[in-house]
Amino acid sequence: MRFKPLHLKLLRDLGRMKGQTLAVSLVMACGLAMMIMARSLIYSLETTRDTYYQENRFGDVFADLKRAPNFLRQRLATISDVAAVETRVIGRLTLDLPGLNEPADGVVISLPDDRPQQLNRLFLRRGRFPEPGRRGEVVVGEAFAEVHGFGPDNQISALLRGRRETLTIVGIALSPEYVFEARPGETLPDNKRFGVFWMNERELATALDLDGAFNNVVVDVAPGGDTLAVIAALDDRLANYGALGAISRRDHPSAVRLNDELAVLRTLAVAFPLVFLSIAAFMASAVLSRLVRLQREQIAQLKAFGYSARQVGAHYFQFALVIVAIGTLAGGLGGFWIGGNVVNIYHRFFRFPSLVFHPDLSAIFLAFVVSAGASFLGVYGSVRQAMRLPPAEAMRPEPPASYRPSLVERLGWSRWLTPTLRMALRNIERRPWQAFFTALGLALAAGIPIVPCAFREGIEYLLGFQWDVAQRQHVTVSLFEPASATAAASIAHLPGVLLAEPYRAVPARIRFGNHSRRLEVTGFSREATLRRVLDARERSIPLPPDGLLVSAKLAELLGAEAGDVVSLEIQEGNRPRRNAVIRGLITDYAGIFAYMDKESLHRLMREGPTVSGAYLWLDPERWLDFLKEVKNTPRIAAMMIKNTVRESFRKTTAETINLVQSLYFSFSVVVAFGVVYNSARIALSERSRDLATLRVIGFSTWEVAGVLVTELVLLTLVAIPFGLLLGSGLAAGIVATASTESVRLPLRLTSQMYATAVFIVLSAATVSFAIVSWRIRELDLVGALKAPE
């Protein structure tokens, strides 16, 4: 293959600039790897989710109710735009598991035994389905079974509506309804203490006193149908049966958690690559601008030999194209490799029949286009300068800079400056724009490490804030049904309970304007000390005598502010509708909540001192006695152990965020070294003749190196404070964008974080300056003597 002259020149120039080319390509590859990884994970999750939902017919609308007769199923099927209806029986059970001191709990869902299952079909991993007429047979969810090592033929002791039952596991299954297998209303999985079970409908209905009735409906909306209209019609027809309000698939807890994860990935697929590609474009521009200035005479010769300005411009654009090609190839390979490893983490809390990493091949093309666009924009000015440079002018060297004393010298401070420092200051002042852009690059290098550090600090602060400062209780117990004040007294007398603070939780839909959310309004005493609501400064906010305190995230989703009046559609009892004023916003980082004074909530519900559960402070010495008694208390539906929830968060959400943080931190180190090294090499290339001249007139190698290094040190020291400020703003933006209903990271900017960023930049500067100082020994002294005056 025969290369054209300009191609040979390109290869030779790239060979001489291989260090800088590699530095820019690596920075670009870091950003592209993050984009390709995130887009491929999005593609993998969405493809797997959509296929799973379709093949197993995940419902479009869900409704809970108190009790409705089975014949109502046919009436629901006649609702316009309804393609299929599945009625079910759902209950709660308490489990006594061997080897587990704490009581576990679960939800049990009916399987039709007189008709084929139409919606929310199970994917049977092992075993079989329960056979009609065989008592006590159940299918259990895979996440729970894996943790305990359960398989077909294992037996479990359970309390089902106060009656002790022995359940025989006959199958292990997955359900599209429980891709994220967690308790209703919880944003974190607890697979060790919570499981999902399926039982024949007739047996479960009999156990729950729902024989001939159902308490849950799943609806499939016809293609092109109006989901909102179906929800309204379903609520209307179930209104007399204790309906709690229908929800769409978008609001289903499992789907919400998965969609939140996808939303975070979409943010990461844009935010970080945008920053990295901007830095790479800036670096490419600096490299090419320096090359054009050094090759003025070569440009003139090319035009003199007949090459057009367009050909010269295309030649210099090819430099950027080579950098883009190397960066895209490295970023693609890195992104696919990282994504293939990251997807294994999702197996821990998103349960699919098969979750395989599917590389998004279109991301490679998009990465190339985006990086090429960013690079070409970055180098456009330099290429345009080369194209417009007249041959006669290009044959002359650049006009020399003004060699007047620096501002510091003119102010009379020169006597305190060494000759090396004076020369460095003069050069910075003579080329202010060059110094500015060099300092900007160094500032970016200082700011980038702050972002991954902010993720790490945010996780650590969240763990302490959410489960130490806001939640002081050891345990939270909840009852199957709201009970009188005597139930609270009974809980307070459980073994080892030192302090019990009862609470009332009411399911409701909160509306403001066109926005609504389904949640529980929780009421507890204004004098409570175990469960507190806090502001961003960790100060306790007293519950108002009337009105609500809501999560700041909930207010954002509703578009409401403190002082606004919201509508509460209570989904318990006779389902009253009430208006309430938002009295204040609280800070929390997991889920969305609304709180009231317990007495105020009782007045709103027009009820006596009813309780739904209690927050408990326990004597550690009597922990086992407490657990044993709870296992034998039928009215307790579930028990949340604070330390267990925190550990669950650490092993799932926090671990995922920490992995992403580690990747970004590693890439930020690469960026810092790349930017600093690139700046040092450009400075050496631009001043090689000046530095060689100093060597010729008698300066030692280290004295000459000191002139250049001093200049770079000054720019680094000036850039670092601005870089820290820039990084803080960038971290704030990315953390805010990645905020979801499920998890929100607080923005924590600490001195340790800033010290880490400064250490990275100074380390990169030290290594880069050492390399540059070593290269000063290879300066062409003869070339310097031949340089025109």
JSON list of C-alpha atoms in Angstrom, two decimals, residues 41-240:
[
{"chain": "A", "resi": 41, "resn": "LEU", "atom": "CA", "xyz": [-26.71, -1.41, 30.58]},
{"chain": "A", "resi": 42, "resn": "ILE", "atom": "CA", "xyz": [-29.82, 0.60, 29.73]},
{"chain": "A", "resi": 43, "resn": "TYR", "atom": "CA", "xyz": [-30.27, -1.44, 26.56]},
{"chain": "A", "resi": 44, "resn": "SER", "atom": "CA", "xyz": [-29.73, -4.71, 28.44]},
{"chain": "A", "resi": 45, "resn": "LEU", "atom": "CA", "xyz": [-32.18, -3.86, 31.24]},
{"chain": "A", "resi": 46, "resn": "GLU", "atom": "CA", "xyz": [-34.85, -2.42, 28.95]},
{"chain": "A", "resi": 47, "resn": "THR", "atom": "CA", "xyz": [-34.65, -5.30, 26.46]},
{"chain": "A", "resi": 48, "resn": "THR", "atom": "CA", "xyz": [-34.80, -7.90, 29.22]},
{"chain": "A", "resi": 49, "resn": "ARG", "atom": "CA", "xyz": [-37.60, -6.05, 31.05]},
{"chain": "A", "resi": 50, "resn": "ASP", "atom": "CA", "xyz": [-39.77, -5.55, 27.97]},
{"chain": "A", "resi": 51, "resn": "THR", "atom": "CA", "xyz": [-39.38, -9.16, 26.84]},
{"chain": "A", "resi": 52, "resn": "TYR", "atom": "CA", "xyz": [-40.13, -10.47, 30.33]},
{"chain": "A", "resi": 53, "resn": "TYR", "atom": "CA", "xyz": [-43.15, -8.23, 30.79]},
{"chain": "A", "resi": 54, "resn": "GLN", "atom": "CA", "xyz": [-44.56, -9.21, 27.42]},
{"chain": "A", "resi": 55, "resn": "GLU", "atom": "CA", "xyz": [-43.96, -12.95, 27.59]},
{"chain": "A", "resi": 56, "resn": "ASN", "atom": "CA", "xyz": [-45.31, -13.23, 31.15]},
{"chain": "A", "resi": 57, "resn": "ARG", "atom": "CA", "xyz": [-48.08, -10.66, 30.60]},
{"chain": "A", "resi": 58, "resn": "PHE", "atom": "CA", "xyz": [-47.30, -8.18, 33.35]},
{"chain": "A", "resi": 59, "resn": "GLY", "atom": "CA", "xyz": [-50.48, -6.24, 34.06]},
{"chain": "A", "resi": 60, "resn": "ASP", "atom": "CA", "xyz": [-51.08, -2.58, 33.22]},
{"chain": "A", "resi": 61, "resn": "VAL", "atom": "CA", "xyz": [-53.39, -1.66, 36.14]},
{"chain": "A", "resi": 62, "resn": "PHE", "atom": "CA", "xyz": [-53.47, -2.95, 39.73]},
{"chain": "A", "resi": 63, "resn": "ALA", "atom": "CA", "xyz": [-56.08, -2.46, 42.45]},
{"chain": "A", "resi": 64, "resn": "ASP", "atom": "CA", "xyz": [-56.31, -3.60, 46.08]},
{"chain": "A", "resi": 65, "resn": "LEU", "atom": "CA", "xyz": [-59.64, -3.79, 47.87]},
{"chain": "A", "resi": 66, "resn": "LYS", "atom": "CA", "xyz": [-61.23, -5.21, 51.02]},
{"chain": "A", "resi": 67, "resn": "ARG", "atom": "CA", "xyz": [-63.49, -7.92, 49.59]},
{"chain": "A", "resi": 68, "resn": "ALA", "atom": "CA", "xyz": [-65.51, -8.40, 46.42]},
{"chain": "A", "resi": 69, "resn": "PRO", "atom": "CA", "xyz": [-67.47, -11.42, 45.18]},
{"chain": "A", "resi": 70, "resn": "ASN", "atom": "CA", "xyz": [-65.99, -13.49, 42.36]},
{"chain": "A", "resi": 71, "resn": "PHE", "atom": "CA", "xyz": [-68.94, -12.84, 40.02]},
{"chain": "A", "resi": 72, "resn": "LEU", "atom": "CA", "xyz": [-67.75, -9.22, 39.80]},
{"chain": "A", "resi": 73, "resn": "ARG", "atom": "CA", "xyz": [-64.89, -10.42, 37.60]},
{"chain": "A", "resi": 74, "resn": "GLN", "atom": "CA", "xyz": [-67.16, -10.63, 34.56]},
{"chain": "A", "resi": 75, "resn": "ARG", "atom": "CA", "xyz": [-68.44, -7.07, 35.14]},
{"chain": "A", "resi": 76, "resn": "LEU", "atom": "CA", "xyz": [-64.87, -5.74, 35.33]},
{"chain": "A", "resi": 77, "resn": "ALA", "atom": "CA", "xyz": [-64.04, -7.45, 32.04]},
{"chain": "A", "resi": 78, "resn": "THR", "atom": "CA", "xyz": [-66.71, -5.36, 30.29]},
{"chain": "A", "resi": 79, "resn": "ILE", "atom": "CA", "xyz": [-64.89, -2.07, 31.05]},
{"chain": "A", "resi": 80, "resn": "SER", "atom": "CA", "xyz": [-63.92, -0.32, 27.84]},
{"chain": "A", "resi": 81, "resn": "ASP", "atom": "CA", "xyz": [-60.29, -0.90, 26.72]},
{"chain": "A", "resi": 82, "resn": "VAL", "atom": "CA", "xyz": [-59.85, -3.85, 29.10]},
{"chain": "A", "resi": 83, "resn": "ALA", "atom": "CA", "xyz": [-58.25, -6.83, 27.33]},
{"chain": "A", "resi": 84, "resn": "ALA", "atom": "CA", "xyz": [-58.01, -9.19, 30.30]},
{"chain": "A", "resi": 85, "resn": "VAL", "atom": "CA", "xyz": [-58.83, -9.28, 34.02]},
{"chain": "A", "resi": 86, "resn": "GLU", "atom": "CA", "xyz": [-57.22, -11.39, 36.72]},
{"chain": "A", "resi": 87, "resn": "THR", "atom": "CA", "xyz": [-58.75, -11.41, 40.22]},
{"chain": "A", "resi": 88, "resn": "ARG", "atom": "CA", "xyz": [-56.63, -12.71, 43.09]},
{"chain": "A", "resi": 89, "resn": "VAL", "atom": "CA", "xyz": [-56.44, -13.24, 46.81]},
{"chain": "A", "resi": 90, "resn": "ILE", "atom": "CA", "xyz": [-53.44, -11.72, 48.57]},
{"chain": "A", "resi": 91, "resn": "GLY", "atom": "CA", "xyz": [-52.47, -12.05, 52.22]},
{"chain": "A", "resi": 92, "resn": "ARG", "atom": "CA", "xyz": [-49.59, -11.59, 54.63]},
{"chain": "A", "resi": 93, "resn": "LEU", "atom": "CA", "xyz": [-47.88, -14.30, 56.61]},
{"chain": "A", "resi": 94, "resn": "THR", "atom": "CA", "xyz": [-45.28, -14.49, 59.38]},
{"chain": "A", "resi": 95, "resn": "LEU", "atom": "CA", "xyz": [-42.50, -17.06, 59.03]},
{"chain": "A", "resi": 96, "resn": "ASP", "atom": "CA", "xyz": [-40.52, -19.00, 61.61]},
{"chain": "A", "resi": 97, "resn": "LEU", "atom": "CA", "xyz": [-37.37, -20.04, 59.77]},
{"chain": "A", "resi": 98, "resn": "PRO", "atom": "CA", "xyz": [-34.79, -22.49, 61.10]},
{"chain": "A", "resi": 99, "resn": "GLY", "atom": "CA", "xyz": [-31.48, -20.83, 61.93]},
{"chain": "A", "resi": 100, "resn": "LEU", "atom": "CA", "xyz": [-33.00, -17.33, 61.93]},
{"chain": "A", "resi": 101, "resn": "ASN", "atom": "CA", "xyz": [-33.71, -15.76, 65.29]},
{"chain": "A", "resi": 102, "resn": "GLU", "atom": "CA", "xyz": [-35.67, -12.85, 63.85]},
{"chain": "A", "resi": 103, "resn": "PRO", "atom": "CA", "xyz": [-39.18, -13.42, 62.53]},
{"chain": "A", "resi": 104, "resn": "ALA", "atom": "CA", "xyz": [-39.49, -13.21, 58.77]},
{"chain": "A", "resi": 105, "resn": "ASP", "atom": "CA", "xyz": [-42.60, -12.30, 56.84]},
{"chain": "A", "resi": 106, "resn": "GLY", "atom": "CA", "xyz": [-43.92, -12.51, 53.34]},
{"chain": "A", "resi": 107, "resn": "VAL", "atom": "CA", "xyz": [-46.78, -11.95, 50.98]},
{"chain": "A", "resi": 108, "resn": "VAL", "atom": "CA", "xyz": [-48.79, -14.88, 49.64]},
{"chain": "A", "resi": 109, "resn": "ILE", "atom": "CA", "xyz": [-50.61, -14.59, 46.30]},
{"chain": "A", "resi": 110, "resn": "SER", "atom": "CA", "xyz": [-53.22, -16.89, 44.88]},
{"chain": "A", "resi": 111, "resn": "LEU", "atom": "CA", "xyz": [-52.82, -19.01, 41.75]},
{"chain": "A", "resi": 112, "resn": "PRO", "atom": "CA", "xyz": [-56.09, -19.83, 39.95]},
{"chain": "A", "resi": 113, "resn": "ASP", "atom": "CA", "xyz": [-56.97, -23.51, 40.28]},
{"chain": "A", "resi": 114, "resn": "ASP", "atom": "CA", "xyz": [-60.13, -23.48, 38.16]},
{"chain": "A", "resi": 115, "resn": "ARG", "atom": "CA", "xyz": [-58.91, -21.46, 35.17]},
{"chain": "A", "resi": 116, "resn": "PRO", "atom": "CA", "xyz": [-55.62, -20.68, 33.39]},
{"chain": "A", "resi": 117, "resn": "GLN", "atom": "CA", "xyz": [-53.57, -17.79, 34.77]},
{"chain": "A", "resi": 118, "resn": "GLN", "atom": "CA", "xyz": [-53.80, -14.90, 32.31]},
{"chain": "A", "resi": 119, "resn": "LEU", "atom": "CA", "xyz": [-51.69, -12.10, 33.82]},
{"chain": "A", "resi": 120, "resn": "ASN", "atom": "CA", "xyz": [-48.52, -11.87, 35.91]},
{"chain": "A", "resi": 121, "resn": "ARG", "atom": "CA", "xyz": [-47.59, -15.38, 34.89]},
{"chain": "A", "resi": 122, "resn": "LEU", "atom": "CA", "xyz": [-44.86, -17.06, 36.89]},
{"chain": "A", "resi": 123, "resn": "PHE", "atom": "CA", "xyz": [-41.59, -18.19, 35.37]},
{"chain": "A", "resi": 124, "resn": "LEU", "atom": "CA", "xyz": [-40.93, -21.54, 37.00]},
{"chain": "A", "resi": 125, "resn": "ARG", "atom": "CA", "xyz": [-37.23, -21.89, 37.69]},
{"chain": "A", "resi": 126, "resn": "ARG", "atom": "CA", "xyz": [-37.41, -25.30, 39.42]},
{"chain": "A", "resi": 127, "resn": "GLY", "atom": "CA", "xyz": [-40.04, -27.77, 40.57]},
{"chain": "A", "resi": 128, "resn": "ARG", "atom": "CA", "xyz": [-43.73, -27.51, 39.74]},
{"chain": "A", "resi": 129, "resn": "PHE", "atom": "CA", "xyz": [-46.88, -25.56, 40.51]},
{"chain": "A", "resi": 130, "resn": "PRO", "atom": "CA", "xyz": [-49.19, -26.52, 43.41]},
{"chain": "A", "resi": 131, "resn": "GLU", "atom": "CA", "xyz": [-51.69, -29.22, 42.46]},
{"chain": "A", "resi": 132, "resn": "PRO", "atom": "CA", "xyz": [-55.39, -28.58, 43.08]},
{"chain": "A", "resi": 133, "resn": "GLY", "atom": "CA", "xyz": [-56.64, -30.26, 46.23]},
{"chain": "A", "resi": 134, "resn": "ARG", "atom": "CA", "xyz": [-53.19, -30.78, 47.77]},
{"chain": "A", "resi": 135, "resn": "ARG", "atom": "CA", "xyz": [-53.03, -28.73, 50.95]},
{"chain": "A", "resi": 136, "resn": "GLY", "atom": "CA", "xyz": [-50.08, -26.54, 51.99]},
{"chain": "A", "resi": 137, "resn": "GLU", "atom": "CA", "xyz": [-48.21, -26.53, 48.69]},
{"chain": "A", "resi": 138, "resn": "VAL", "atom": "CA", "xyz": [-46.55, -23.25, 47.72]},
{"chain": "A", "resi": 139, "resn": "VAL", "atom": "CA", "xyz": [-44.19, -21.79, 45.16]},
{"chain": "A", "resi": 140, "resn": "VAL", "atom": "CA", "xyz": [-41.60, -19.39, 46.59]},
{"chain": "A", "resi": 141, "resn": "GLY", "atom": "CA", "xyz": [-39.75, -16.48, 45.03]},
{"chain": "A", "resi": 142, "resn": "GLU", "atom": "CA", "xyz": [-36.21, -17.16, 43.88]},
{"chain": "A", "resi": 143, "resn": "ALA", "atom": "CA", "xyz": [-34.48, -14.36, 45.85]},
{"chain": "A", "resi": 144, "resn": "PHE", "atom": "CA", "xyz": [-35.82, -15.61, 49.19]},
{"chain": "A", "resi": 145, "resn": "ALA", "atom": "CA", "xyz": [-35.16, -19.25, 48.30]},
{"chain": "A", "resi": 146, "resn": "GLU", "atom": "CA", "xyz": [-31.55, -18.57, 47.31]},
{"chain": "A", "resi": 147, "resn": "VAL", "atom": "CA", "xyz": [-30.70, -16.80, 50.56]},
{"chain": "A", "resi": 148, "resn": "HIS", "atom": "CA", "xyz": [-32.01, -19.70, 52.67]},
{"chain": "A", "resi": 149, "resn": "GLY", "atom": "CA", "xyz": [-31.03, -22.52, 50.34]},
{"chain": "A", "resi": 150, "resn": "PHE", "atom": "CA", "xyz": [-34.65, -23.65, 49.93]},
{"chain": "A", "resi": 151, "resn": "GLY", "atom": "CA", "xyz": [-35.66, -26.01, 47.18]},
{"chain": "A", "resi": 152, "resn": "PRO", "atom": "CA", "xyz": [-38.59, -28.27, 46.28]},
{"chain": "A", "resi": 153, "resn": "ASP", "atom": "CA", "xyz": [-39.78, -30.49, 49.18]},
{"chain": "A", "resi": 154, "resn": "ASN", "atom": "CA", "xyz": [-38.48, -28.12, 51.89]},
{"chain": "A", "resi": 155, "resn": "GLN", "atom": "CA", "xyz": [-41.04, -27.11, 54.51]},
{"chain": "A", "resi": 156, "resn": "ILE", "atom": "CA", "xyz": [-41.66, -23.78, 56.26]},
{"chain": "A", "resi": 157, "resn": "SER", "atom": "CA", "xyz": [-43.64, -22.97, 59.40]},
{"chain": "A", "resi": 158, "resn": "ALA", "atom": "CA", "xyz": [-45.87, -19.93, 58.95]},
{"chain": "A", "resi": 159, "resn": "LEU", "atom": "CA", "xyz": [-48.61, -17.98, 60.70]},
{"chain": "A", "resi": 160, "resn": "LEU", "atom": "CA", "xyz": [-51.43, -17.27, 58.24]},
{"chain": "A", "resi": 161, "resn": "ARG", "atom": "CA", "xyz": [-54.19, -15.13, 59.72]},
{"chain": "A", "resi": 162, "resn": "GLY", "atom": "CA", "xyz": [-53.23, -16.25, 63.22]},
{"chain": "A", "resi": 163, "resn": "ARG", "atom": "CA", "xyz": [-53.21, -19.97, 62.37]},
{"chain": "A", "resi": 164, "resn": "ARG", "atom": "CA", "xyz": [-50.02, -22.02, 62.31]},
{"chain": "A", "resi": 165, "resn": "GLU", "atom": "CA", "xyz": [-49.50, -23.71, 58.93]},
{"chain": "A", "resi": 166, "resn": "THR", "atom": "CA", "xyz": [-46.78, -25.98, 57.57]},
{"chain": "A", "resi": 167, "resn": "LEU", "atom": "CA", "xyz": [-46.08, -25.02, 53.97]},
{"chain": "A", "resi": 168, "resn": "THR", "atom": "CA", "xyz": [-44.34, -27.36, 51.54]},
{"chain": "A", "resi": 169, "resn": "ILE", "atom": "CA", "xyz": [-42.28, -25.74, 48.81]},
{"chain": "A", "resi": 170, "resn": "VAL", "atom": "CA", "xyz": [-42.94, -27.42, 45.46]},
{"chain": "A", "resi": 171, "resn": "GLY", "atom": "CA", "xyz": [-41.40, -24.85, 43.14]},
{"chain": "A", "resi": 172, "resn": "ILE", "atom": "CA", "xyz": [-39.05, -21.87, 42.83]},
{"chain": "A", "resi": 173, "resn": "ALA", "atom": "CA", "xyz": [-40.32, -19.10, 40.57]},
{"chain": "A", "resi": 174, "resn": "LEU", "atom": "CA", "xyz": [-39.97, -15.55, 39.34]},
{"chain": "A", "resi": 175, "resn": "SER", "atom": "CA", "xyz": [-42.75, -13.04, 38.73]},
{"chain": "A", "resi": 176, "resn": "PRO", "atom": "CA", "xyz": [-42.77, -9.86, 36.61]},
{"chain": "A", "resi": 177, "resn": "GLU", "atom": "CA", "xyz": [-44.61, -8.32, 39.56]},
{"chain": "A", "resi": 178, "resn": "TYR", "atom": "CA", "xyz": [-41.57, -8.84, 41.80]},
{"chain": "A", "resi": 179, "resn": "VAL", "atom": "CA", "xyz": [-38.57, -8.09, 39.62]},
{"chain": "A", "resi": 180, "resn": "PHE", "atom": "CA", "xyz": [-37.52, -6.06, 42.66]},
{"chain": "A", "resi": 181, "resn": "GLU", "atom": "CA", "xyz": [-38.54, -8.38, 45.52]},
{"chain": "A", "resi": 182, "resn": "ALA", "atom": "CA", "xyz": [-39.25, -6.16, 48.52]},
{"chain": "A", "resi": 183, "resn": "ARG", "atom": "CA", "xyz": [-42.01, -5.46, 51.02]},
{"chain": "A", "resi": 184, "resn": "PRO", "atom": "CA", "xyz": [-44.79, -3.16, 49.83]},
{"chain": "A", "resi": 185, "resn": "GLY", "atom": "CA", "xyz": [-43.74, 0.44, 50.35]},
{"chain": "A", "resi": 186, "resn": "GLU", "atom": "CA", "xyz": [-40.06, -0.33, 50.97]},
{"chain": "A", "resi": 187, "resn": "THR", "atom": "CA", "xyz": [-37.31, 0.82, 48.63]},
{"chain": "A", "resi": 188, "resn": "LEU", "atom": "CA", "xyz": [-34.72, -1.72, 49.76]},
{"chain": "A", "resi": 189, "resn": "PRO", "atom": "CA", "xyz": [-34.81, -5.53, 49.48]},
{"chain": "A", "resi": 190, "resn": "ASP", "atom": "CA", "xyz": [-34.54, -7.75, 52.53]},
{"chain": "A", "resi": 191, "resn": "ASN", "atom": "CA", "xyz": [-34.44, -11.18, 50.90]},
{"chain": "A", "resi": 192, "resn": "LYS", "atom": "CA", "xyz": [-33.40, -12.88, 54.13]},
{"chain": "A", "resi": 193, "resn": "ARG", "atom": "CA", "xyz": [-36.51, -11.81, 56.04]},
{"chain": "A", "resi": 194, "resn": "PHE", "atom": "CA", "xyz": [-39.07, -11.24, 53.29]},
{"chain": "A", "resi": 195, "resn": "GLY", "atom": "CA", "xyz": [-40.33, -13.65, 50.69]},
{"chain": "A", "resi": 196, "resn": "VAL", "atom": "CA", "xyz": [-43.05, -13.97, 48.07]},
{"chain": "A", "resi": 197, "resn": "PHE", "atom": "CA", "xyz": [-45.22, -17.10, 47.99]},
{"chain": "A", "resi": 198, "resn": "TRP", "atom": "CA", "xyz": [-47.91, -18.42, 45.66]},
{"chain": "A", "resi": 199, "resn": "MET", "atom": "CA", "xyz": [-50.67, -20.82, 46.76]},
{"chain": "A", "resi": 200, "resn": "ASN", "atom": "CA", "xyz": [-53.77, -22.30, 45.17]},
{"chain": "A", "resi": 201, "resn": "GLU", "atom": "CA", "xyz": [-56.60, -19.76, 45.23]},
{"chain": "A", "resi": 202, "resn": "ARG", "atom": "CA", "xyz": [-59.22, -21.90, 46.91]},
{"chain": "A", "resi": 203, "resn": "GLU", "atom": "CA", "xyz": [-56.99, -22.87, 49.81]},
{"chain": "A", "resi": 204, "resn": "LEU", "atom": "CA", "xyz": [-55.67, -19.32, 50.33]},
{"chain": "A", "resi": 205, "resn": "ALA", "atom": "CA", "xyz": [-59.17, -17.81, 50.13]},
{"chain": "A", "resi": 206, "resn": "THR", "atom": "CA", "xyz": [-60.39, -20.23, 52.78]},
{"chain": "A", "resi": 207, "resn": "ALA", "atom": "CA", "xyz": [-57.45, -19.44, 55.06]},
{"chain": "A", "resi": 208, "resn": "LEU", "atom": "CA", "xyz": [-58.11, -15.69, 54.75]},
{"chain": "A", "resi": 209, "resn": "ASP", "atom": "CA", "xyz": [-61.92, -15.98, 55.11]},
{"chain": "A", "resi": 210, "resn": "LEU", "atom": "CA", "xyz": [-62.33, -14.84, 51.50]},
{"chain": "A", "resi": 211, "resn": "ASP", "atom": "CA", "xyz": [-64.00, -17.95, 50.13]},
{"chain": "A", "resi": 212, "resn": "GLY", "atom": "CA", "xyz": [-65.83, -16.99, 46.93]},
{"chain": "A", "resi": 213, "resn": "ALA", "atom": "CA", "xyz": [-64.24, -13.53, 46.96]},
{"chain": "A", "resi": 214, "resn": "PHE", "atom": "CA", "xyz": [-61.10, -11.66, 45.95]},
{"chain": "A", "resi": 215, "resn": "ASN", "atom": "CA", "xyz": [-59.17, -8.66, 47.27]},
{"chain": "A", "resi": 216, "resn": "ASN", "atom": "CA", "xyz": [-56.86, -7.80, 44.35]},
{"chain": "A", "resi": 217, "resn": "VAL", "atom": "CA", "xyz": [-57.36, -7.12, 40.65]},
{"chain": "A", "resi": 218, "resn": "VAL", "atom": "CA", "xyz": [-54.90, -7.02, 37.77]},
{"chain": "A", "resi": 219, "resn": "VAL", "atom": "CA", "xyz": [-55.99, -5.60, 34.42]},
{"chain": "A", "resi": 220, "resn": "ASP", "atom": "CA", "xyz": [-54.40, -5.75, 30.98]},
{"chain": "A", "resi": 221, "resn": "VAL", "atom": "CA", "xyz": [-55.25, -2.66, 28.91]},
{"chain": "A", "resi": 222, "resn": "ALA", "atom": "CA", "xyz": [-55.87, -3.25, 25.20]},
{"chain": "A", "resi": 223, "resn": "PRO", "atom": "CA", "xyz": [-53.23, -1.84, 22.81]},
{"chain": "A", "resi": 224, "resn": "GLY", "atom": "CA", "xyz": [-53.94, 1.85, 22.29]},
{"chain": "A", "resi": 225, "resn": "GLY", "atom": "CA", "xyz": [-56.36, 1.89, 25.21]},
{"chain": "A", "resi": 226, "resn": "ASP", "atom": "CA", "xyz": [-56.71, 4.73, 27.70]},
{"chain": "A", "resi": 227, "resn": "THR", "atom": "CA", "xyz": [-55.08, 3.54, 30.94]},
{"chain": "A", "resi": 228, "resn": "LEU", "atom": "CA", "xyz": [-56.33, 6.52, 32.95]},
{"chain": "A", "resi": 229, "resn": "ALA", "atom": "CA", "xyz": [-59.90, 5.87, 31.83]},
{"chain": "A", "resi": 230, "resn": "VAL", "atom": "CA", "xyz": [-59.57, 2.22, 32.83]},
{"chain": "A", "resi": 231, "resn": "ILE", "atom": "CA", "xyz": [-58.29, 3.24, 36.27]},
{"chain": "A", "resi": 232, "resn": "ALA", "atom": "CA", "xyz": [-61.21, 5.64, 36.75]},
{"chain": "A", "resi": 233, "resn": "ALA", "atom": "CA", "xyz": [-63.76, 2.99, 35.70]},
{"chain": "A", "resi": 234, "resn": "LEU", "atom": "CA", "xyz": [-62.13, 0.37, 37.92]},
{"chain": "A", "resi": 235, "resn": "ASP", "atom": "CA", "xyz": [-62.19, 2.70, 40.93]},
{"chain": "A", "resi": 236, "resn": "ASP", "atom": "CA", "xyz": [-65.85, 3.43, 40.27]},
{"chain": "A", "resi": 237, "resn": "ARG", "atom": "CA", "xyz": [-66.93, -0.22, 40.08]},
{"chain": "A", "resi": 238, "resn": "LEU", "atom": "CA", "xyz": [-64.89, -1.22, 43.15]},
{"chain": "A", "resi": 239, "resn": "ALA", "atom": "CA", "xyz": [-65.86, 1.79, 45.27]},
{"chain": "A", "resi": 240, "resn": "ASN", "atom": "CA", "xyz": [-68.37, -0.19, 47.33]}
]
